[in-house]
mmCIF file of C-alpha atoms in Angstrom:
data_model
loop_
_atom_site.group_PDB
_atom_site.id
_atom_site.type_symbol
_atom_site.label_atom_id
_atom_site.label_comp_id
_atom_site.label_asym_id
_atom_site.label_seq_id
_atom_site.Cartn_x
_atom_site.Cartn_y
_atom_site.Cartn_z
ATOM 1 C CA UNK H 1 -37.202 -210.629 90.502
ATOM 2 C CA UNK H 2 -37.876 -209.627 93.919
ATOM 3 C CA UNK H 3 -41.547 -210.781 93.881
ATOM 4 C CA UNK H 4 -39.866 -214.106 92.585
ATOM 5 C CA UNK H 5 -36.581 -214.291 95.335
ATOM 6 C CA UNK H 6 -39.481 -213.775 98.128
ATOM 7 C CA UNK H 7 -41.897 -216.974 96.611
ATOM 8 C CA UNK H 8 -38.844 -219.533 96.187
ATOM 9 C CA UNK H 9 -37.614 -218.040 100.111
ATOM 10 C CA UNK H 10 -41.531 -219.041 101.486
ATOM 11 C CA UNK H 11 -42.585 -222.103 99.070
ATOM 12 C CA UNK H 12 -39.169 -223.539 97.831
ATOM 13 C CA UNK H 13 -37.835 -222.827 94.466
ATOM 14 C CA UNK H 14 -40.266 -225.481 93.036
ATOM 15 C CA UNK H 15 -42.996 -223.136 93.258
ATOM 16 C CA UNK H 16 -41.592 -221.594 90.515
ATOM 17 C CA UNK H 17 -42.312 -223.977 88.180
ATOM 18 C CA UNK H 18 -46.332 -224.000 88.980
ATOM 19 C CA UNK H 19 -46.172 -220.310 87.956
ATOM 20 C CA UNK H 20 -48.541 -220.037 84.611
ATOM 21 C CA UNK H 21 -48.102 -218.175 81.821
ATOM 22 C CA UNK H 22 -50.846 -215.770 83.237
ATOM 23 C CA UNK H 23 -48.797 -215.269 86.717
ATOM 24 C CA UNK H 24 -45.743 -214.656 84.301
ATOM 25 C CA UNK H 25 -47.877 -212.143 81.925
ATOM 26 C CA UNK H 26 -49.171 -210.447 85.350
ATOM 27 C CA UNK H 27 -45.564 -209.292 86.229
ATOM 28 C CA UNK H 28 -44.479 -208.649 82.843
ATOM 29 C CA UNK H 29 -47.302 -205.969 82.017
ATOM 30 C CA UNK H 30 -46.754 -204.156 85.526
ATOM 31 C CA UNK H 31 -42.944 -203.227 83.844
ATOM 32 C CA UNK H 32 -43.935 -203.036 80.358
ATOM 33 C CA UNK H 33 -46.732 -200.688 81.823
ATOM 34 C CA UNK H 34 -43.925 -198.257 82.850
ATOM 35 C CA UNK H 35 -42.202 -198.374 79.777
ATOM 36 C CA UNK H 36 -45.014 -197.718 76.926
ATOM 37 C CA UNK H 37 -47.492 -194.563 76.312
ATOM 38 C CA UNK H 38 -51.160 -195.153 77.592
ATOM 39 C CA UNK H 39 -52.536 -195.671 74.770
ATOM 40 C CA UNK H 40 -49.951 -198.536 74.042
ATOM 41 C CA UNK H 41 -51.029 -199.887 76.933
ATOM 42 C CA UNK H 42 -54.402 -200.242 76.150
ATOM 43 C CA UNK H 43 -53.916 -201.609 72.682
ATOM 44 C CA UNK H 44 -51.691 -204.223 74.134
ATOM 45 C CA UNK H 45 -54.189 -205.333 76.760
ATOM 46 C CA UNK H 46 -56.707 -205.626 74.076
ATOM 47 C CA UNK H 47 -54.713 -207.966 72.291
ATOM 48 C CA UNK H 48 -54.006 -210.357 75.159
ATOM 49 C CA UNK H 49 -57.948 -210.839 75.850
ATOM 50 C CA UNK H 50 -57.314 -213.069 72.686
ATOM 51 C CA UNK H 51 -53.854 -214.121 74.014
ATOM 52 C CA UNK H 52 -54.410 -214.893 77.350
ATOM 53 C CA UNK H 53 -57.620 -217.716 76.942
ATOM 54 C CA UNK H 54 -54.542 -219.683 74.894
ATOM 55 C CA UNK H 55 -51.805 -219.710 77.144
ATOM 56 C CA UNK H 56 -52.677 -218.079 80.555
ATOM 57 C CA UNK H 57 -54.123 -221.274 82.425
ATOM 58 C CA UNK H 58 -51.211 -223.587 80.850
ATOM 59 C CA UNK H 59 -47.872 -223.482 83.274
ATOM 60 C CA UNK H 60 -45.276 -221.648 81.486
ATOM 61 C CA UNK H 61 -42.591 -224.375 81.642
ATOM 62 C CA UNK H 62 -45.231 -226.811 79.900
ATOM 63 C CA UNK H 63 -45.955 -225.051 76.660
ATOM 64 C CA UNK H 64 -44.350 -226.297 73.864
ATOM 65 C CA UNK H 65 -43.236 -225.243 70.229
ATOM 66 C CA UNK H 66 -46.215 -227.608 68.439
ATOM 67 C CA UNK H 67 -48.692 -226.075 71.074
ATOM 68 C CA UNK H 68 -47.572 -222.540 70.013
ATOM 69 C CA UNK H 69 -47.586 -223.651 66.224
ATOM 70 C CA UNK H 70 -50.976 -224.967 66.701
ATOM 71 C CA UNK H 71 -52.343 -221.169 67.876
ATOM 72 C CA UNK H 72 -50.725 -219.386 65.157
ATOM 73 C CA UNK H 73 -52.364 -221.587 63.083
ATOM 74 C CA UNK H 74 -55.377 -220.760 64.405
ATOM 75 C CA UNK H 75 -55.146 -217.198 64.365
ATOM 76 C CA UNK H 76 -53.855 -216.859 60.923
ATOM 77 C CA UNK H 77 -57.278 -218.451 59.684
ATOM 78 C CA UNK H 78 -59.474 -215.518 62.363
ATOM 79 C CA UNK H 79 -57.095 -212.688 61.516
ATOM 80 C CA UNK H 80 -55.283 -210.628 59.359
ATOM 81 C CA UNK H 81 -52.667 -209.217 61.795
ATOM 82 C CA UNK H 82 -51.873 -212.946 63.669
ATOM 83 C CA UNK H 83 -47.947 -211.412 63.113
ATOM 84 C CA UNK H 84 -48.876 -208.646 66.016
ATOM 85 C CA UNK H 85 -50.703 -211.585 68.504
ATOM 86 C CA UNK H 86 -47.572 -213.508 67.967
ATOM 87 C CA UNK H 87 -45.292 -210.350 68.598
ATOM 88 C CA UNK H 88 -46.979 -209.581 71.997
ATOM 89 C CA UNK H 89 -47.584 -213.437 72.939
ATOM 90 C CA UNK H 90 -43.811 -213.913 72.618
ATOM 91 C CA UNK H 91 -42.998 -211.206 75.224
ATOM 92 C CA UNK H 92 -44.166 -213.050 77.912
ATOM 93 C CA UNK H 93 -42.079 -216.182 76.644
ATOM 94 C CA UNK H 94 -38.998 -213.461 76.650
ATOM 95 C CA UNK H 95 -39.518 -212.015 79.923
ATOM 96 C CA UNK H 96 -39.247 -215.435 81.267
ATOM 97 C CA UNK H 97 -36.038 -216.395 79.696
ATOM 98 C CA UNK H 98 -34.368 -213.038 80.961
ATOM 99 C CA UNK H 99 -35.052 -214.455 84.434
ATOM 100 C CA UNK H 100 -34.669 -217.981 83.826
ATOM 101 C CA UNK H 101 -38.436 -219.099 84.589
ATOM 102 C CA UNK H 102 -38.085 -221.067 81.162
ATOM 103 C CA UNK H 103 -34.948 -222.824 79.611
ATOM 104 C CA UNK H 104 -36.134 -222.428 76.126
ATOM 105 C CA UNK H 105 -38.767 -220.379 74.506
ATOM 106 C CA UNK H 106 -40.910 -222.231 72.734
ATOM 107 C CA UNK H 107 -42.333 -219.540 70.565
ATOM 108 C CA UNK H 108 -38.746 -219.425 69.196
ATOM 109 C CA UNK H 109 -38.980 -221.666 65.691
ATOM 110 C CA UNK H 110 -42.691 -220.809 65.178
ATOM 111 C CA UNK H 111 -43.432 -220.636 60.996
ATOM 112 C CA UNK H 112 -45.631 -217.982 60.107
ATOM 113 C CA UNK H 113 -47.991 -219.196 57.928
ATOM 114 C CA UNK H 114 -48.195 -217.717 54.308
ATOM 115 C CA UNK H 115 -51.920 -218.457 53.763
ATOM 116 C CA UNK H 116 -51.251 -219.116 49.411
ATOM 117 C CA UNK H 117 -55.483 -219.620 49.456
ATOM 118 C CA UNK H 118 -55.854 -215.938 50.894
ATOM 119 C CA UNK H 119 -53.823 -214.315 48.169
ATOM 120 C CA UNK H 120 -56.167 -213.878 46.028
ATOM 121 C CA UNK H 121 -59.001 -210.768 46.646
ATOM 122 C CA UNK H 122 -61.920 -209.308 44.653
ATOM 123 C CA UNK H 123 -60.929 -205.736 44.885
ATOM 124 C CA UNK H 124 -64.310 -204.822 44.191
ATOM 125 C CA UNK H 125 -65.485 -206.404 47.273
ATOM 126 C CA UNK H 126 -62.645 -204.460 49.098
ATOM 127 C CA UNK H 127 -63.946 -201.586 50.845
ATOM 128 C CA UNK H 128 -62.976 -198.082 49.753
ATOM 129 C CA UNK H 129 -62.147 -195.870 52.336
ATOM 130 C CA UNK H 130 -60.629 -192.722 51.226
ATOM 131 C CA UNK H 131 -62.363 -189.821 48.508
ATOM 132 C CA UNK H 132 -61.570 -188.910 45.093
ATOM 133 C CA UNK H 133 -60.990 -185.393 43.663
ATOM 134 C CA UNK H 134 -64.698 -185.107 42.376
ATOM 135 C CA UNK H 135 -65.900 -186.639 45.857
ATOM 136 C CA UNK H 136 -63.863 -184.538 48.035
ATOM 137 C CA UNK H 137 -64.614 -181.450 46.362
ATOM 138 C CA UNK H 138 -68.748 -182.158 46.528
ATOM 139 C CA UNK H 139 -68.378 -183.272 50.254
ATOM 140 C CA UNK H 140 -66.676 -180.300 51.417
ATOM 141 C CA UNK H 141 -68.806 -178.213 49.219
ATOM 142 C CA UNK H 142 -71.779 -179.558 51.123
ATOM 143 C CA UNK H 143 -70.116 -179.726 54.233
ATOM 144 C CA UNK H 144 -69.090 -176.132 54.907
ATOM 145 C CA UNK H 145 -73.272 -175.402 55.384
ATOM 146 C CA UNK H 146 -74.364 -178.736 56.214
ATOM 147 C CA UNK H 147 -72.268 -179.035 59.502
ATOM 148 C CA UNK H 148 -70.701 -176.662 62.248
ATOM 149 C CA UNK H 149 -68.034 -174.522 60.815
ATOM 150 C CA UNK H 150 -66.164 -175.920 63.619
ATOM 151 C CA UNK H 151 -66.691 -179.665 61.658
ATOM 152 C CA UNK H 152 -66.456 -178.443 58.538
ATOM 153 C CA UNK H 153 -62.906 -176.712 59.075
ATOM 154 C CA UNK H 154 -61.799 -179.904 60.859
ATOM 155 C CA UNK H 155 -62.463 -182.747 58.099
ATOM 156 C CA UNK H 156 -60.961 -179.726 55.239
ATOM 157 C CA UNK H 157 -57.766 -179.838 57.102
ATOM 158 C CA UNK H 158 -57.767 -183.377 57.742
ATOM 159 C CA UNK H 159 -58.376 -183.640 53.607
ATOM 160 C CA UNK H 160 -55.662 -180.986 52.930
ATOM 161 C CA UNK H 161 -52.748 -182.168 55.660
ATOM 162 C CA UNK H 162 -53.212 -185.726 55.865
ATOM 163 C CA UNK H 163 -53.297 -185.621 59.494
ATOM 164 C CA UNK H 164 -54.196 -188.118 62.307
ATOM 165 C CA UNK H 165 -57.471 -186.791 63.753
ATOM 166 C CA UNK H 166 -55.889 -186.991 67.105
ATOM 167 C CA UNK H 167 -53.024 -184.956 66.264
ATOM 168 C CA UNK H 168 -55.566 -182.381 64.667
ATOM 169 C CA UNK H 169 -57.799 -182.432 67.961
ATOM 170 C CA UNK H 170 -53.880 -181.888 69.528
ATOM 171 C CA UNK H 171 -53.412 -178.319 67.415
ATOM 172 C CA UNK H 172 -52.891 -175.341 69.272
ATOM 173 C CA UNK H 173 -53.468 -171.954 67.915
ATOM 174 C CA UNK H 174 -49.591 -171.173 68.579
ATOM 175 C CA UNK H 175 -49.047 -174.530 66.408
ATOM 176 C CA UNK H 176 -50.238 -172.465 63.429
ATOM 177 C CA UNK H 177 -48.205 -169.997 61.612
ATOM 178 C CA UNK H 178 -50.184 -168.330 59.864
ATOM 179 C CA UNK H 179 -47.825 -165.835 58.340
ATOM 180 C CA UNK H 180 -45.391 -168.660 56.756
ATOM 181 C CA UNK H 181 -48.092 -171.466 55.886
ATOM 182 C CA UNK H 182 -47.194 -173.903 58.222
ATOM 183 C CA UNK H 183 -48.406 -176.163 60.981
ATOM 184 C CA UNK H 184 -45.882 -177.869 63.723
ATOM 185 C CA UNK H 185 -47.619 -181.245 64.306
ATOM 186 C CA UNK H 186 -45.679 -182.683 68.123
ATOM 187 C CA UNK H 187 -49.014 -184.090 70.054
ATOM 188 C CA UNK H 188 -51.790 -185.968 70.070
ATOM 189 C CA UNK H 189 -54.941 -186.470 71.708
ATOM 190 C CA UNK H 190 -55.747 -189.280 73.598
ATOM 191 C CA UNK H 191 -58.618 -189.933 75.872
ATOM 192 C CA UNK H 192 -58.339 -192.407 79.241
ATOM 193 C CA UNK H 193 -61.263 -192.463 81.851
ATOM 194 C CA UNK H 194 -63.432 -190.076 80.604
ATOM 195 C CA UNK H 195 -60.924 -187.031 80.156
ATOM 196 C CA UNK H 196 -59.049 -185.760 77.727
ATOM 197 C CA UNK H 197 -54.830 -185.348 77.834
ATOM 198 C CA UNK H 198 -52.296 -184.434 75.099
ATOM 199 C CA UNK H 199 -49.032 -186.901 75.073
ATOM 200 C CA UNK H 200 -46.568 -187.156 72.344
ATOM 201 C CA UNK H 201 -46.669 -188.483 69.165
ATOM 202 C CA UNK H 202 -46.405 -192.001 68.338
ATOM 203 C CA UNK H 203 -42.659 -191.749 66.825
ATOM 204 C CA UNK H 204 -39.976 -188.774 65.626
ATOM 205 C CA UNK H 205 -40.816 -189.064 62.357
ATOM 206 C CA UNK H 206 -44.318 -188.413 63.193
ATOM 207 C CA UNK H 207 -43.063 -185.225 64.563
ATOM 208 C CA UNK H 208 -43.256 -182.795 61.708
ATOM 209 C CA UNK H 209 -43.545 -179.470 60.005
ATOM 210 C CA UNK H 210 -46.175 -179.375 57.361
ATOM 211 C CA UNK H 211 -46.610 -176.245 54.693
ATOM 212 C CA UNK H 212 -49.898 -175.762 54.242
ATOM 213 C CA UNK H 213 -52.292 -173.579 51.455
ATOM 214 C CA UNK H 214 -54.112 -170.473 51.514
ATOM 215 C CA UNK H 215 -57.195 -172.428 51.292
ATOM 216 C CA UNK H 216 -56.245 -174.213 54.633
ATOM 217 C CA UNK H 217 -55.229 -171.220 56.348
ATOM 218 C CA UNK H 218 -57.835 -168.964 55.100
ATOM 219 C CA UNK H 219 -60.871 -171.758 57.307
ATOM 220 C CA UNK H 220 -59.016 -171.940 59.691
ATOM 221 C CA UNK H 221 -58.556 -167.945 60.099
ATOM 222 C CA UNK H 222 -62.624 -167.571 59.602
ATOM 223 C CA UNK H 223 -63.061 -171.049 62.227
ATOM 224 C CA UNK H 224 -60.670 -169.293 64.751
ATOM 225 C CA UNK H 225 -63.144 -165.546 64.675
ATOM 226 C CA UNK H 226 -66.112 -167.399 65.081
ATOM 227 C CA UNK H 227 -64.563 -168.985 68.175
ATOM 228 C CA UNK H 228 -63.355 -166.152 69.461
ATOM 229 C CA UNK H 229 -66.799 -164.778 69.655
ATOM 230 C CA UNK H 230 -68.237 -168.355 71.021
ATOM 231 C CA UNK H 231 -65.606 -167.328 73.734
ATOM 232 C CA UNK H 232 -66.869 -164.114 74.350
ATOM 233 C CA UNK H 233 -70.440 -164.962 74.513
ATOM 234 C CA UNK H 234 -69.815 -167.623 77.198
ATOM 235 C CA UNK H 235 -67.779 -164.744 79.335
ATOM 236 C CA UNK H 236 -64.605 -166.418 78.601
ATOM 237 C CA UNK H 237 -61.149 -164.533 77.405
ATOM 238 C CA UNK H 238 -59.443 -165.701 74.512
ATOM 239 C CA UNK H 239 -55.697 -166.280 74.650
ATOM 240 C CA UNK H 240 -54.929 -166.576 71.085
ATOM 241 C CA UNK H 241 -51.156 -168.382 71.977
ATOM 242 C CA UNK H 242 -52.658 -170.985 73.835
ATOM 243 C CA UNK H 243 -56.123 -171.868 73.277
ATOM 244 C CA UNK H 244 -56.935 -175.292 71.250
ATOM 245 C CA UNK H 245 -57.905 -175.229 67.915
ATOM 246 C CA UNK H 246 -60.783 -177.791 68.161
ATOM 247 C CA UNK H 247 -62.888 -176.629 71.453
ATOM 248 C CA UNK H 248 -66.414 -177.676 72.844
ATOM 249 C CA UNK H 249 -68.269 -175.236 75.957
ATOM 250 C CA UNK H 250 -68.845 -177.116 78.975
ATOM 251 C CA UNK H 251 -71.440 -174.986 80.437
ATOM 252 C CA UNK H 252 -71.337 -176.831 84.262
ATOM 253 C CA UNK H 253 -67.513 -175.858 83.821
ATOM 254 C CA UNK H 254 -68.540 -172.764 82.011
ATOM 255 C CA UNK H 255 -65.176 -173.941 80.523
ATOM 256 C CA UNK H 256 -63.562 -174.348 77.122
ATOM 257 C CA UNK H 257 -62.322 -178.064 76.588
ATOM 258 C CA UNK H 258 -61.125 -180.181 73.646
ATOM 259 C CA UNK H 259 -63.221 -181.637 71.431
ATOM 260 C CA UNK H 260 -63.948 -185.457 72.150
ATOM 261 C CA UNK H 261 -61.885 -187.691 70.101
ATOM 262 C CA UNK H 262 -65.932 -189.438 69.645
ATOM 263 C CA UNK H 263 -67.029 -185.833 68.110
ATOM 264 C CA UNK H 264 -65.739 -186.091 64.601
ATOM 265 C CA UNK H 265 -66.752 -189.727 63.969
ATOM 266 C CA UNK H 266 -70.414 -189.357 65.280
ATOM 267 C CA UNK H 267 -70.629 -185.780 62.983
ATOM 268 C CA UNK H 268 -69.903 -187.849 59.952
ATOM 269 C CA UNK H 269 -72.338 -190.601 60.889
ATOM 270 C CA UNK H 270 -74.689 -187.854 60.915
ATOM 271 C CA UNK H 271 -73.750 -186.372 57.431
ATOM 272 C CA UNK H 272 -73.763 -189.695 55.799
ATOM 273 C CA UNK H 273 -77.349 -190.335 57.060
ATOM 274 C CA UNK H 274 -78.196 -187.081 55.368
ATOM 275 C CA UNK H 275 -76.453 -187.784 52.163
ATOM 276 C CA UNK H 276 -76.838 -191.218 51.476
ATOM 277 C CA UNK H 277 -75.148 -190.545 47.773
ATOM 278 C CA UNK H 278 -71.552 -190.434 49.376
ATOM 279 C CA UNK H 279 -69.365 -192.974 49.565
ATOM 280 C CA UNK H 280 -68.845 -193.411 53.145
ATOM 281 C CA UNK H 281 -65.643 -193.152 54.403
ATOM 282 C CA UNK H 282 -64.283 -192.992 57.783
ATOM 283 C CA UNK H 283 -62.594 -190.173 59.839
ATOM 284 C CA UNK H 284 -59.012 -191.518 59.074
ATOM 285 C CA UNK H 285 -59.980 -192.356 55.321
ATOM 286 C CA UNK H 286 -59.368 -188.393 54.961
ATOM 287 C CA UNK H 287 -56.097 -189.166 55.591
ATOM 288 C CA UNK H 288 -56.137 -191.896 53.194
ATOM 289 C CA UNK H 289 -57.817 -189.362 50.463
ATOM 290 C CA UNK H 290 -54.770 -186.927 51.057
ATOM 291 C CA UNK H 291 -52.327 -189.675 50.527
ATOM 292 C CA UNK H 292 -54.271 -190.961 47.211
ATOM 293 C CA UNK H 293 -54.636 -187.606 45.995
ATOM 294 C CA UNK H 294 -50.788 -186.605 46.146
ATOM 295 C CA UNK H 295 -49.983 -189.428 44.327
ATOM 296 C CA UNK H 296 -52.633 -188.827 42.020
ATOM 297 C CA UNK H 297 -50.274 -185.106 41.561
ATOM 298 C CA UNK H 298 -47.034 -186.817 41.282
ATOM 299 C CA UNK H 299 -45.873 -186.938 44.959
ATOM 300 C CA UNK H 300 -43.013 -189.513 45.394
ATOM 301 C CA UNK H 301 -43.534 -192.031 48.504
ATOM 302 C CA UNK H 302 -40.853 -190.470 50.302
ATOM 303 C CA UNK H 303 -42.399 -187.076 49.877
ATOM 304 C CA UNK H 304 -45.476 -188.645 50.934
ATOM 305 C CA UNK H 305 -44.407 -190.725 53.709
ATOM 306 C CA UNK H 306 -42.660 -187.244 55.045
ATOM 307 C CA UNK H 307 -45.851 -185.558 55.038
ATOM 308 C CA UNK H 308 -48.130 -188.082 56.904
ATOM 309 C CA UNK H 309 -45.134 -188.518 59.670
ATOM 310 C CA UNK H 310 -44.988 -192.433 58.434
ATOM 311 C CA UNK H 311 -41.756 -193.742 60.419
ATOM 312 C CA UNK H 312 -41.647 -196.901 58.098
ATOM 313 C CA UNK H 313 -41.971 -196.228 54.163
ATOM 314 C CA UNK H 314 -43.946 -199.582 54.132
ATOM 315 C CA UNK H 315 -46.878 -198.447 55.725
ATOM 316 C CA UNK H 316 -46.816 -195.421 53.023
ATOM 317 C CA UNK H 317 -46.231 -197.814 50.171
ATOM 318 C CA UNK H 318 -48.912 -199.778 51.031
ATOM 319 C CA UNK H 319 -51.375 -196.971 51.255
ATOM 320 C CA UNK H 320 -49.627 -196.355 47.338
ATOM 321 C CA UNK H 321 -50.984 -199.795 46.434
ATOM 322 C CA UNK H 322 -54.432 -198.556 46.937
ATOM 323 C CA UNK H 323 -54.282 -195.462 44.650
ATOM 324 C CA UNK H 324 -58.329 -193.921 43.085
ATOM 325 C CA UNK H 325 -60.030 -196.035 40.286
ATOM 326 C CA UNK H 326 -59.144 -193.040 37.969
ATOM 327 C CA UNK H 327 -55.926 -192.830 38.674
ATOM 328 C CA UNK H 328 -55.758 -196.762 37.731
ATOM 329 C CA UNK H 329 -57.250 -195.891 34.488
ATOM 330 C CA UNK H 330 -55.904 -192.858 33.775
ATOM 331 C CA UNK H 331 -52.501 -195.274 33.866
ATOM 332 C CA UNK H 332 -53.920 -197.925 31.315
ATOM 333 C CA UNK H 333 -55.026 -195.138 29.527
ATOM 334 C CA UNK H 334 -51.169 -193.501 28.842
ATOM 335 C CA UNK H 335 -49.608 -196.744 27.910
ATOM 336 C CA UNK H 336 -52.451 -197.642 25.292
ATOM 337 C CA UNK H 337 -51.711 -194.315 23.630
ATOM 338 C CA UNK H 338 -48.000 -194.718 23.747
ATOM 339 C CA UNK H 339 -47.763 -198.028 22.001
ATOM 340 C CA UNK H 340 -49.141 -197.226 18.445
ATOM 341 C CA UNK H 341 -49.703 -201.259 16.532
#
């Protein structure tokens, strides 16, 4: 408002109404910058690279409801999430309301398109990103002395909690109890610049405390002797409390750091290229194999949607939707041997 008061004061208070929607998005993303996490930030700047060759060169008190209709057209053709472009687009269109740049927004009786011609999928064609039981089983199998211990006890927890791999590259040895079987999951990894920092995670519910097997604890037990002596060998000491889980040496350092949120994806590049009869799947489609696989035991959504730290059941019930090929027939299956014609 100040920046605003100063430009009518010096140019009159018509300058106001050259102002673009660009000038109007550059002061709105200074505040908003203060308000959101980092990596927020960042996925909302990525967004308006698509946004911004739309609506930044047109004056914000010329753009008009068929103008915006005729975008969200558009996108909903290019992409499957035009809902979130049309989300962040419109809080440029708000921010000028709430100081009277605008008299009307004219994102405000947009339709979102339905799309009835996209409804329709080949779920073969679909692309599977998450294990089954007999898949999961042979990977880790062949993981534990195909890979770095250090891998191999990362992707077996990511397959047995269902965590985010940033909240796994987050973990602490104090965040592990290893007496009581659980893990306190409050952080994540994020990466800005070229270094590493922990922040919270994304929402409360993603703020959990997850029981965890013998199985689990029993890798991560061997994983966390073999670092100790990794420690010792570079001269380090080894504060159990509050060392990270997930480390990498940085000999100019001669330092312990986290491991780069990069490290886990380019590992499983590399074991796919080796084993070219896997499925491949992507770091977060262990997560995706932990959700499939409790359902697959007889997990309820909420139960699930607990465990993963999902604040809306939505996402978990979609993730439901996508349950193993078995599974699917192992359904069909029970209700041909129920009905008896």
């Amino acid at each position: 408002m100040a920046e605003l008061r100063l430009q009518i004061n010096e140019d009159g208070a018509g300058s106001v109404n050259e102002m673009t929607y660009k000038d109007v998005y550059d002061m709105w993303i200074q505040q908003h910058k203060l308000e959101v996490k980092p990596t927020t930030y960042r996925a909302i700047n990525s967004k308006f690279k698509r946004i911004l060759p739309k609506f930044g060169h047109l004056k914000i008190t010329a753009i008009t409801g068929l103008y915006c209709q005729k975008v969200i057209n558009e996108w909903a053709k290019e992409l499957k999430t035009f809902h979130d472009y049309k989300i962040q687009a419109n809080l440029v269109f708000k921010y000028a309301m709430r100081y009277d740049l605008i008299q009307k927004n004219p994102m405000e009786h947009v339709t979102m398109p339905k799309l009835q011609n996209q409804v329709y999928f080949n779920e073969d064609e679909e692309k599977v990103n998450f294990f089954n039981q007999d898949q999961l089983e042979e990977f880790l199998s062949k993981a534990r002395g195909g890979m770095h211990f250090k891998d191999f006890a990362l992707f077996q927890l990511l397959a047995f909690t269902g965590m985010r791999k940033g909240e796994a590259l987050a973990l602490h040895c104090s965040d592990i109890d290893f007496e009581h079987g659980y893990i306190t999951i409050q952080k994540t990894l994020d990466m800005e610049k070229g270094k590493n920092y922990l922040q919270t995670v994304k929402t409360i519910d993603a703020r959990r405390v997850i029981d965890v097997g013998q199985k689990t604890l029993s890798v991560l037990k061997e994983w966390q002797d073999i670092q100790m002596e990794e420690y010792s060998k570079a001269g380090l000491h080894y504060e159990e409390r509050k060392e990270p889980v997930f480390t990498r040496f940085n000999p100019q350092k001669v330092s312990m750091n986290y491991m780069r949120l990069a490290s886990p994806n380019d590992t499983l590049t590399r074991f796919f290229a080796n084993h070219e009869e896997f499925t491949k799947i992507t770091v977060h489609g262990f997560r995706h194999t932990h959700a499939s696989l409790l359902f697959e035991l007889g997990a309820t959504v909420k139960a699930v949607q607990a465990r993963l730290g999902h604040s809306d059941i939505q996402t978990t019930m979609n993730i439901y939707t996508h349950l193993s090929k078995s599974e699917k027939e192992k359904t069909a299956k029970l209700f041909d041997d129920h009905i008896d014609f």
